[in-house]
Short mmCIF file of C-alpha atoms in Angstrom, two decimals:
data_model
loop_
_atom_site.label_atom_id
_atom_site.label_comp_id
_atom_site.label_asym_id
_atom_site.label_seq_id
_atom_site.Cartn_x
_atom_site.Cartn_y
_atom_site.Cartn_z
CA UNK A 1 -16.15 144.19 35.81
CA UNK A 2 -17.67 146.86 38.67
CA UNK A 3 -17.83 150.23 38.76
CA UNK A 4 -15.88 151.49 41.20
CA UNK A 5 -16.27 154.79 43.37
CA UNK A 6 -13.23 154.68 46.23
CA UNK A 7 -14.17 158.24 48.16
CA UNK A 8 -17.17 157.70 50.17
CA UNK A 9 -15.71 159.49 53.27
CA UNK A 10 -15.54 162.98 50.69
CA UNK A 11 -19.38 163.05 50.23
CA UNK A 12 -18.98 166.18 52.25
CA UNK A 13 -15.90 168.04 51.87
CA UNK A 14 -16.65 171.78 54.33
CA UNK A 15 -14.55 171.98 57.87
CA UNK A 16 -16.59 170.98 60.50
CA UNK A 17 -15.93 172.62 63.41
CA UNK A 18 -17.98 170.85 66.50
CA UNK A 19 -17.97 173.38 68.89
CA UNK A 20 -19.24 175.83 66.61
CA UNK A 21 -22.13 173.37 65.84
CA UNK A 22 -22.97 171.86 69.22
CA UNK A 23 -23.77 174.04 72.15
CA UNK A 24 -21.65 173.00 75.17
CA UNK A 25 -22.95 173.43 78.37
CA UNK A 26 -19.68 172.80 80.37
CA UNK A 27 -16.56 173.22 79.95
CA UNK A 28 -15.51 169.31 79.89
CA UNK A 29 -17.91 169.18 76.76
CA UNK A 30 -16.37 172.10 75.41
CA UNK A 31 -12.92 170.28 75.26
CA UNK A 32 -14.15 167.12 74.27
CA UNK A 33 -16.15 168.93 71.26
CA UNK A 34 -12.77 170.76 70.42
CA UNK A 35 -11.32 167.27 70.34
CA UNK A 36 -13.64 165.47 67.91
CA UNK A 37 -12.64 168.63 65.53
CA UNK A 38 -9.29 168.16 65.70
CA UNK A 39 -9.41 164.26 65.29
CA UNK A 40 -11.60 165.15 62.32
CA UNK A 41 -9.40 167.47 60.71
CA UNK A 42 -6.67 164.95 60.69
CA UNK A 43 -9.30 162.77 59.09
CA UNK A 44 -10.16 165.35 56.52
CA UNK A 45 -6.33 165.98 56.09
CA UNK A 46 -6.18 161.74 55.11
CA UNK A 47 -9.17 161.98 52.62
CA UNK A 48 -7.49 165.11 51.09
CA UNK A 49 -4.33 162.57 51.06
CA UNK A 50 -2.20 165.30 52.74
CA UNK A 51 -1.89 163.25 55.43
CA UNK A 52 -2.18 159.19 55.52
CA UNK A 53 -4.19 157.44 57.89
CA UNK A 54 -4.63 153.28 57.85
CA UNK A 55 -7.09 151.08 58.69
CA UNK A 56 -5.13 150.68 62.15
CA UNK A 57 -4.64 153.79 63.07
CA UNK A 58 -8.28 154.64 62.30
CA UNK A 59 -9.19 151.70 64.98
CA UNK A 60 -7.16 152.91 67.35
CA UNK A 61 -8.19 156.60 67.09
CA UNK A 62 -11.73 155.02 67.26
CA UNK A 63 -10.53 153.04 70.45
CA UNK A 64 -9.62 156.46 72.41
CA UNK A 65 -12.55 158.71 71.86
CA UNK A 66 -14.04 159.83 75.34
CA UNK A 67 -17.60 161.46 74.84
CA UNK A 68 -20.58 161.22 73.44
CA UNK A 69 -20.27 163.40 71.00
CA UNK A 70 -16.89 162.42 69.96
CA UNK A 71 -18.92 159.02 69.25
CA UNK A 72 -20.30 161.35 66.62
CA UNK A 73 -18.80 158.38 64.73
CA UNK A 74 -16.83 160.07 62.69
CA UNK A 75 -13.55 157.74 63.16
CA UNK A 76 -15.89 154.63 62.44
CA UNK A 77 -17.19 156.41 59.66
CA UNK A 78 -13.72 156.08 58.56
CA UNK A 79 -12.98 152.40 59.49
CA UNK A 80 -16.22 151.10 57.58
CA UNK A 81 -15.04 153.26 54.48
CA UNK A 82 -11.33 151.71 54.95
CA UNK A 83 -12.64 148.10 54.72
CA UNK A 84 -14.66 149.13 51.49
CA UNK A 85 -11.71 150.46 49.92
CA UNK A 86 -9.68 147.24 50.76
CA UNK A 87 -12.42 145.31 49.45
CA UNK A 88 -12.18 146.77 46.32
CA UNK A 89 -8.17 146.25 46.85
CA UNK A 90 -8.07 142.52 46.90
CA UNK A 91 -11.02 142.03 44.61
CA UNK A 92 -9.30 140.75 41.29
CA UNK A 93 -7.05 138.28 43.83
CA UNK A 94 -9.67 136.85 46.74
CA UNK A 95 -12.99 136.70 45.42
CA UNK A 96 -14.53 135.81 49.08
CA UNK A 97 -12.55 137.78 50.98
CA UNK A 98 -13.38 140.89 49.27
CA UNK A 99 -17.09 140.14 49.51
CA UNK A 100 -16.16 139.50 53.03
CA UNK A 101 -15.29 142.48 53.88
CA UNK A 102 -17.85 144.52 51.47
CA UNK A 103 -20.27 142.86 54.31
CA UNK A 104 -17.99 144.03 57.05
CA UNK A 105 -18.27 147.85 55.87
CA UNK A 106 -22.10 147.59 55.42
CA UNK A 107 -22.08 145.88 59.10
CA UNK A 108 -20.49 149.12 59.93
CA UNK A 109 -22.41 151.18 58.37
CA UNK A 110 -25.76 149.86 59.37
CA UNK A 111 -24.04 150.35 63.08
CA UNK A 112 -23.74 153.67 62.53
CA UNK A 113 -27.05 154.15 61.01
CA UNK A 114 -29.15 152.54 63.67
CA UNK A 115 -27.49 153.27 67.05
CA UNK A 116 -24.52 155.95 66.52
CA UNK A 117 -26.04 158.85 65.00
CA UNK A 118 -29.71 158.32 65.80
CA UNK A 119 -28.99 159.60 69.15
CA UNK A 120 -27.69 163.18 68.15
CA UNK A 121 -30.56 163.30 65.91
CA UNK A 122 -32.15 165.71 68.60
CA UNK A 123 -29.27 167.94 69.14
CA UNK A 124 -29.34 171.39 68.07
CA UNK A 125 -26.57 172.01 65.02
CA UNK A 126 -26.61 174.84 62.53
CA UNK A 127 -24.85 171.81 59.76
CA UNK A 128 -24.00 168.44 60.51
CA UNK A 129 -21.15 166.47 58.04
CA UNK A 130 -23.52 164.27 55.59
CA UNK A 131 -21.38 161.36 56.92
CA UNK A 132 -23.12 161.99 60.27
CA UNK A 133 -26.65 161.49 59.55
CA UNK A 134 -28.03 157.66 60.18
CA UNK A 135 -29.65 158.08 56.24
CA UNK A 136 -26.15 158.81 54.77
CA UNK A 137 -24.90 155.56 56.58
CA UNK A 138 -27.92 153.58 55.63
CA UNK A 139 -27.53 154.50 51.79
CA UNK A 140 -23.43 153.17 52.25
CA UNK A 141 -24.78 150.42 53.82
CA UNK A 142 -26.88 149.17 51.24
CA UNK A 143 -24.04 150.28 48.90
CA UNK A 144 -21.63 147.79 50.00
CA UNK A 145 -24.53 144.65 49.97
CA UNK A 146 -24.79 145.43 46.45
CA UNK A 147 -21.38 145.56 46.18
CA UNK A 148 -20.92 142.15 47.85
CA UNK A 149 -23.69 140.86 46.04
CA UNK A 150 -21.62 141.82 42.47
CA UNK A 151 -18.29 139.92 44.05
CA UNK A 152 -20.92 136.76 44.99
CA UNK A 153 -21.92 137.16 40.97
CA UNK A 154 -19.08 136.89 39.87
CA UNK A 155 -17.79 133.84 41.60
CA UNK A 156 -20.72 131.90 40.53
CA UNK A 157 -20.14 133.14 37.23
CA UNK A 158 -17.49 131.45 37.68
CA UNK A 159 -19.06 128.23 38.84
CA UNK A 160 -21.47 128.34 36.44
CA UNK A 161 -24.17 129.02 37.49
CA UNK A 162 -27.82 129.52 35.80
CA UNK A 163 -28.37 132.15 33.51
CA UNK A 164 -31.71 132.49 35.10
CA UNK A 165 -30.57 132.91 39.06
CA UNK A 166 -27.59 135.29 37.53
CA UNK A 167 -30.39 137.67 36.34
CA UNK A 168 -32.22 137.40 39.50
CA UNK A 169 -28.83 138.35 41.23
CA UNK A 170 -27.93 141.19 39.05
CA UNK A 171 -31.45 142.75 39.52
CA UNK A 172 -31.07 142.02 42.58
CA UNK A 173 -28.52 144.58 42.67
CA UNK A 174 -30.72 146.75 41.25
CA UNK A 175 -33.55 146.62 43.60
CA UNK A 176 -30.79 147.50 46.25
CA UNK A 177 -29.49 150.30 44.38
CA UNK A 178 -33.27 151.47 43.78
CA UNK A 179 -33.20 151.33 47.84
CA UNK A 180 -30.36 153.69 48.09
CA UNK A 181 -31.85 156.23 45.90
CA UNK A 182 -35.00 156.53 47.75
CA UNK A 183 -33.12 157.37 50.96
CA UNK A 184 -30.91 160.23 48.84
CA UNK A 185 -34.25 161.77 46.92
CA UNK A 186 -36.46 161.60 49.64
CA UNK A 187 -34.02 163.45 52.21
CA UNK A 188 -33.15 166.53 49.80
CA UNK A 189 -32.49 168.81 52.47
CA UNK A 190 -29.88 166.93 53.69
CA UNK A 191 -27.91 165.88 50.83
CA UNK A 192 -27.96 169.48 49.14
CA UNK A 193 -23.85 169.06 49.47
CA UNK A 194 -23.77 165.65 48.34
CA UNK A 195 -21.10 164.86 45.43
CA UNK A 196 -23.10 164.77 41.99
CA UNK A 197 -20.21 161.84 41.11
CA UNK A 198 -21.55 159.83 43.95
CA UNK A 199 -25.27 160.09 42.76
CA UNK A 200 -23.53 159.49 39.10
CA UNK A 201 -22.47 156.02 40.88
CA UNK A 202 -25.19 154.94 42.38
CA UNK A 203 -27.71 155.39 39.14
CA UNK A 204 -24.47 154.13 36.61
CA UNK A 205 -24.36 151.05 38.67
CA UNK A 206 -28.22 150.28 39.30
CA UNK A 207 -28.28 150.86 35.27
CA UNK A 208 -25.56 148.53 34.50
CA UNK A 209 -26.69 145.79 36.62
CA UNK A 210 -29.73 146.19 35.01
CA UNK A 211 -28.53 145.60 31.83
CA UNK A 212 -26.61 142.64 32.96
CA UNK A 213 -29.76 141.13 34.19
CA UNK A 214 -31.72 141.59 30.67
CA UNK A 215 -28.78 139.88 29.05
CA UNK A 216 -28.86 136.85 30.98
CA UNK A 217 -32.70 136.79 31.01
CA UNK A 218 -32.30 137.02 27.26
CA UNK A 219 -30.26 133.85 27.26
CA UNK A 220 -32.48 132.10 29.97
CA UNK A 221 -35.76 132.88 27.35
CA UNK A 222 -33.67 131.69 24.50
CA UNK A 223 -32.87 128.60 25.93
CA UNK A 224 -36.45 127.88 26.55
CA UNK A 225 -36.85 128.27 22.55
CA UNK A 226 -38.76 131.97 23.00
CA UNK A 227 -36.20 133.68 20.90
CA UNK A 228 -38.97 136.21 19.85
CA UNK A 229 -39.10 137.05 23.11
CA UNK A 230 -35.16 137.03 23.72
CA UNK A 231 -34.62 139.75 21.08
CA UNK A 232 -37.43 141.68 22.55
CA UNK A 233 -35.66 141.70 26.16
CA UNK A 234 -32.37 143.04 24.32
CA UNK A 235 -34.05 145.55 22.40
CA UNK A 236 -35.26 146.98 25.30
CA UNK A 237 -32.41 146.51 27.26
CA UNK A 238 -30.05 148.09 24.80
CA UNK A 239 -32.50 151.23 24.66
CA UNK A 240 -32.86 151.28 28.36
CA UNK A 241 -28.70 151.23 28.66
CA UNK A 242 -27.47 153.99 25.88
CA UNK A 243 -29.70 156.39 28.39
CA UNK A 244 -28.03 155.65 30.91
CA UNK A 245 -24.59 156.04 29.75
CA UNK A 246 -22.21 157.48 32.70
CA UNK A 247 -19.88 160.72 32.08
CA UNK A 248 -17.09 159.33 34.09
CA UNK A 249 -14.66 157.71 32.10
CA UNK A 250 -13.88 154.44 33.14
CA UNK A 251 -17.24 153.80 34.32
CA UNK A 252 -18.23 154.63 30.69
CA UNK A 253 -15.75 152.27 29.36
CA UNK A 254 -17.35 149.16 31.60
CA UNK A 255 -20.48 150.47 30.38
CA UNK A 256 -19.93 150.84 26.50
CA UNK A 257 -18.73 147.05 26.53
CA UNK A 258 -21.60 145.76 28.05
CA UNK A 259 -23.73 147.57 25.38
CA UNK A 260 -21.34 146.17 23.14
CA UNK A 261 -22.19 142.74 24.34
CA UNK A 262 -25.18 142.83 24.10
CA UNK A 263 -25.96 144.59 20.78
CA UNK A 264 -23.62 141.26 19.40
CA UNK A 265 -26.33 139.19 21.06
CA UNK A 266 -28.98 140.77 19.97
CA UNK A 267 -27.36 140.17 16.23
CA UNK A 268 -26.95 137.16 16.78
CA UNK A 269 -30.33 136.57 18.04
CA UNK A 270 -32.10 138.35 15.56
CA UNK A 271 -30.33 136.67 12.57
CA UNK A 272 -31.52 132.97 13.98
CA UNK A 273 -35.01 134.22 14.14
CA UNK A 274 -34.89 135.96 10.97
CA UNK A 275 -34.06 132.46 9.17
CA UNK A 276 -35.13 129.72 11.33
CA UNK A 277 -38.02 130.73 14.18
CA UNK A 278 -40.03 133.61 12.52
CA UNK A 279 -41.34 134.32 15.83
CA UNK A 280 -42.97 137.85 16.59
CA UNK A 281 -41.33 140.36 18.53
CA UNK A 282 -43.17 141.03 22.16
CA UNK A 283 -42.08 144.57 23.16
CA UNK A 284 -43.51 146.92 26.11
CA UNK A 285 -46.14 145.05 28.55
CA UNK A 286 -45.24 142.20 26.73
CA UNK A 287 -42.06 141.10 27.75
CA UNK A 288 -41.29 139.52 30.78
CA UNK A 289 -40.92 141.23 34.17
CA UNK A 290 -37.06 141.17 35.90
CA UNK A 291 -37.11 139.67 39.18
CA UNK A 292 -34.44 140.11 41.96
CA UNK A 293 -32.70 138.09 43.85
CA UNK A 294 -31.08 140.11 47.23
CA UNK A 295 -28.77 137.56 48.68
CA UNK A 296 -25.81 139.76 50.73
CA UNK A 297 -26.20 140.43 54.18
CA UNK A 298 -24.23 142.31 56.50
CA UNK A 299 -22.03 141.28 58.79
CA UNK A 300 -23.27 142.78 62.14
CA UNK A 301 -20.55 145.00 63.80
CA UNK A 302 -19.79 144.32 67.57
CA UNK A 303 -19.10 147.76 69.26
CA UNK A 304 -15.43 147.16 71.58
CA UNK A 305 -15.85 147.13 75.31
CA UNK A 306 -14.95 151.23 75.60
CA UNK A 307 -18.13 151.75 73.31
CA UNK A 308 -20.88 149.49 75.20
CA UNK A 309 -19.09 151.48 78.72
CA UNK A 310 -19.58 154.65 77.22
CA UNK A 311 -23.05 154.14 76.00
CA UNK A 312 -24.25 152.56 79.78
CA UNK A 313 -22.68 155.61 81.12
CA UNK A 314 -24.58 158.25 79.00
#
């Protein structure tokens, strides 16, 4: 199972009000900045589920924004979160489709990221929504990879495949998540307002992946008759884990049974070498080092005629 965090678009949760923020120098600015405000209060109005807004509509209302500003993105922002949600949707039923679209979102994102908002960067705003800085889209970006990485895990769980690559991949995960956190900790200033859940997310789900990858180096070093050295990698692992334990609920739920897991290995594990190897136990420096694997890629996201216009004309 995956941890699961479905409100990405409420990482920042004040009204925004763009002319307020923006200096306008005309009045055809001036409207166009009291437009984005009211498109985004609609938005905000969705999120807050007072109002319901579907992957569609949010295309469409993407389709008709007229300025530059109004390209603050904020509709796309949307869109990109929409396909993550529906990725999560359809996971238990379409395996590749949802990882499919996990890569759409981050395809989005990374959009965003590296040509939206990068061009505001040098406009003068007393506060900017989180969701409208390129490091907030980067860090969703990355999000989704891992999250299409998980959905690729599982289907060659599936299939079977080694335990060795299937610790690779789950670090793998980790090393992405590790990515994400960088960008939030190193930009403090800008993420003063950002959800303490979300951060709760993003180190629950590098932690559990973690985890997941000790296990199944565990059983790759066991195979290889090193069961010393397998009981050592779930020692460490289970000690590593309990810290790590989320507050949320259901993500502590996932957790706990993965701890539960592998405690029964480690049993298991320990008993065989008790009676039959005798081998010592490695611990610290000694054991092995995880390796990742970082397989997902996004899919790149093709900006619609209106957009590339737009852009030539600004």
């Amino acid at each position: 199972m995956m941890l699961h965090y479905l409100q990405p678009a409420k990482l920042q949760s004040k009204k925004i009000v763009f002319e307020d923020v923006f200096s306008a120098r005309d009045p055809a600015t001036l409207e166009h900045l009291k437009e984005l405000s009211s498109r985004r209060r609609v938005i905000e109005e969705s999120i807050n589920q007072s109002s319901f807004i579907t992957e569609a509509i949010a295309r469409e209302m993407s389709g008709g924004l007229t300025s530059h500003c109004l390209r603050l993105g904020m509709t796309l922002y949307l869109y990109a979160a929409l396909l993550r949600e529906r990725a999560i949707e359809i996971l238990p039923a379409d395996l590749v489709q949802s990882a499919t679209l996990f890569r759409e979102a981050s395809g989005v994102f990374q959009h965003l990221a590296n040509e939206v908002f990068p061009s505001l960067q040098s406009a003068q705003s007393v506060e900017r929504p989180l969701e409208a800085t390129p490091s907030m889209c980067t860090v969703m970006s990355i999000i989704c990879l891992a999250e299409a990485q998980a959905v690729t895990i599982r289907k060659a769980e599936e299939k079977g495949t080694t335990v060795g690559l299937l610790a690779k991949l789950h670090y793998g995960i980790t090393e992405l998540l590790g990515e994400a956190t960088a960008i939030v900790y190193s930009n403090t200033k800008e993420y003063k307002d950002i959800s303490s859940s979300f951060l709760e997310f993003i180190s629950s789900c590098k932690a559990l992946h973690e985890l997941r990858s000790r296990k199944y180096l565990a059983e790759s070093v066991k195979i290889g008759e090193q069961v010393g050295v397998a009981v050592g990698v779930l020692r460490d692992a289970l000690i590593n884990g309990k810290r790590e334990l989320p507050g949320e609920e259901s993500w502590r739920s996932i957790f706990g049974k993965e701890i539960d897991a592998a405690a029964d290995m480690l049993r298991k594990f320990e008993n065989e070498n008790e009676f039959v190897w005798h081998e010592k136990i490695p611990s610290g420096d000694e054991l092995p080092r995880l390796q990742g694997n970082k397989i997902a890629n996004a899919l790149p996201y093709h900006p619609k005629r209106w957009e590339r216009e737009l852009n030539f004309k600004i």
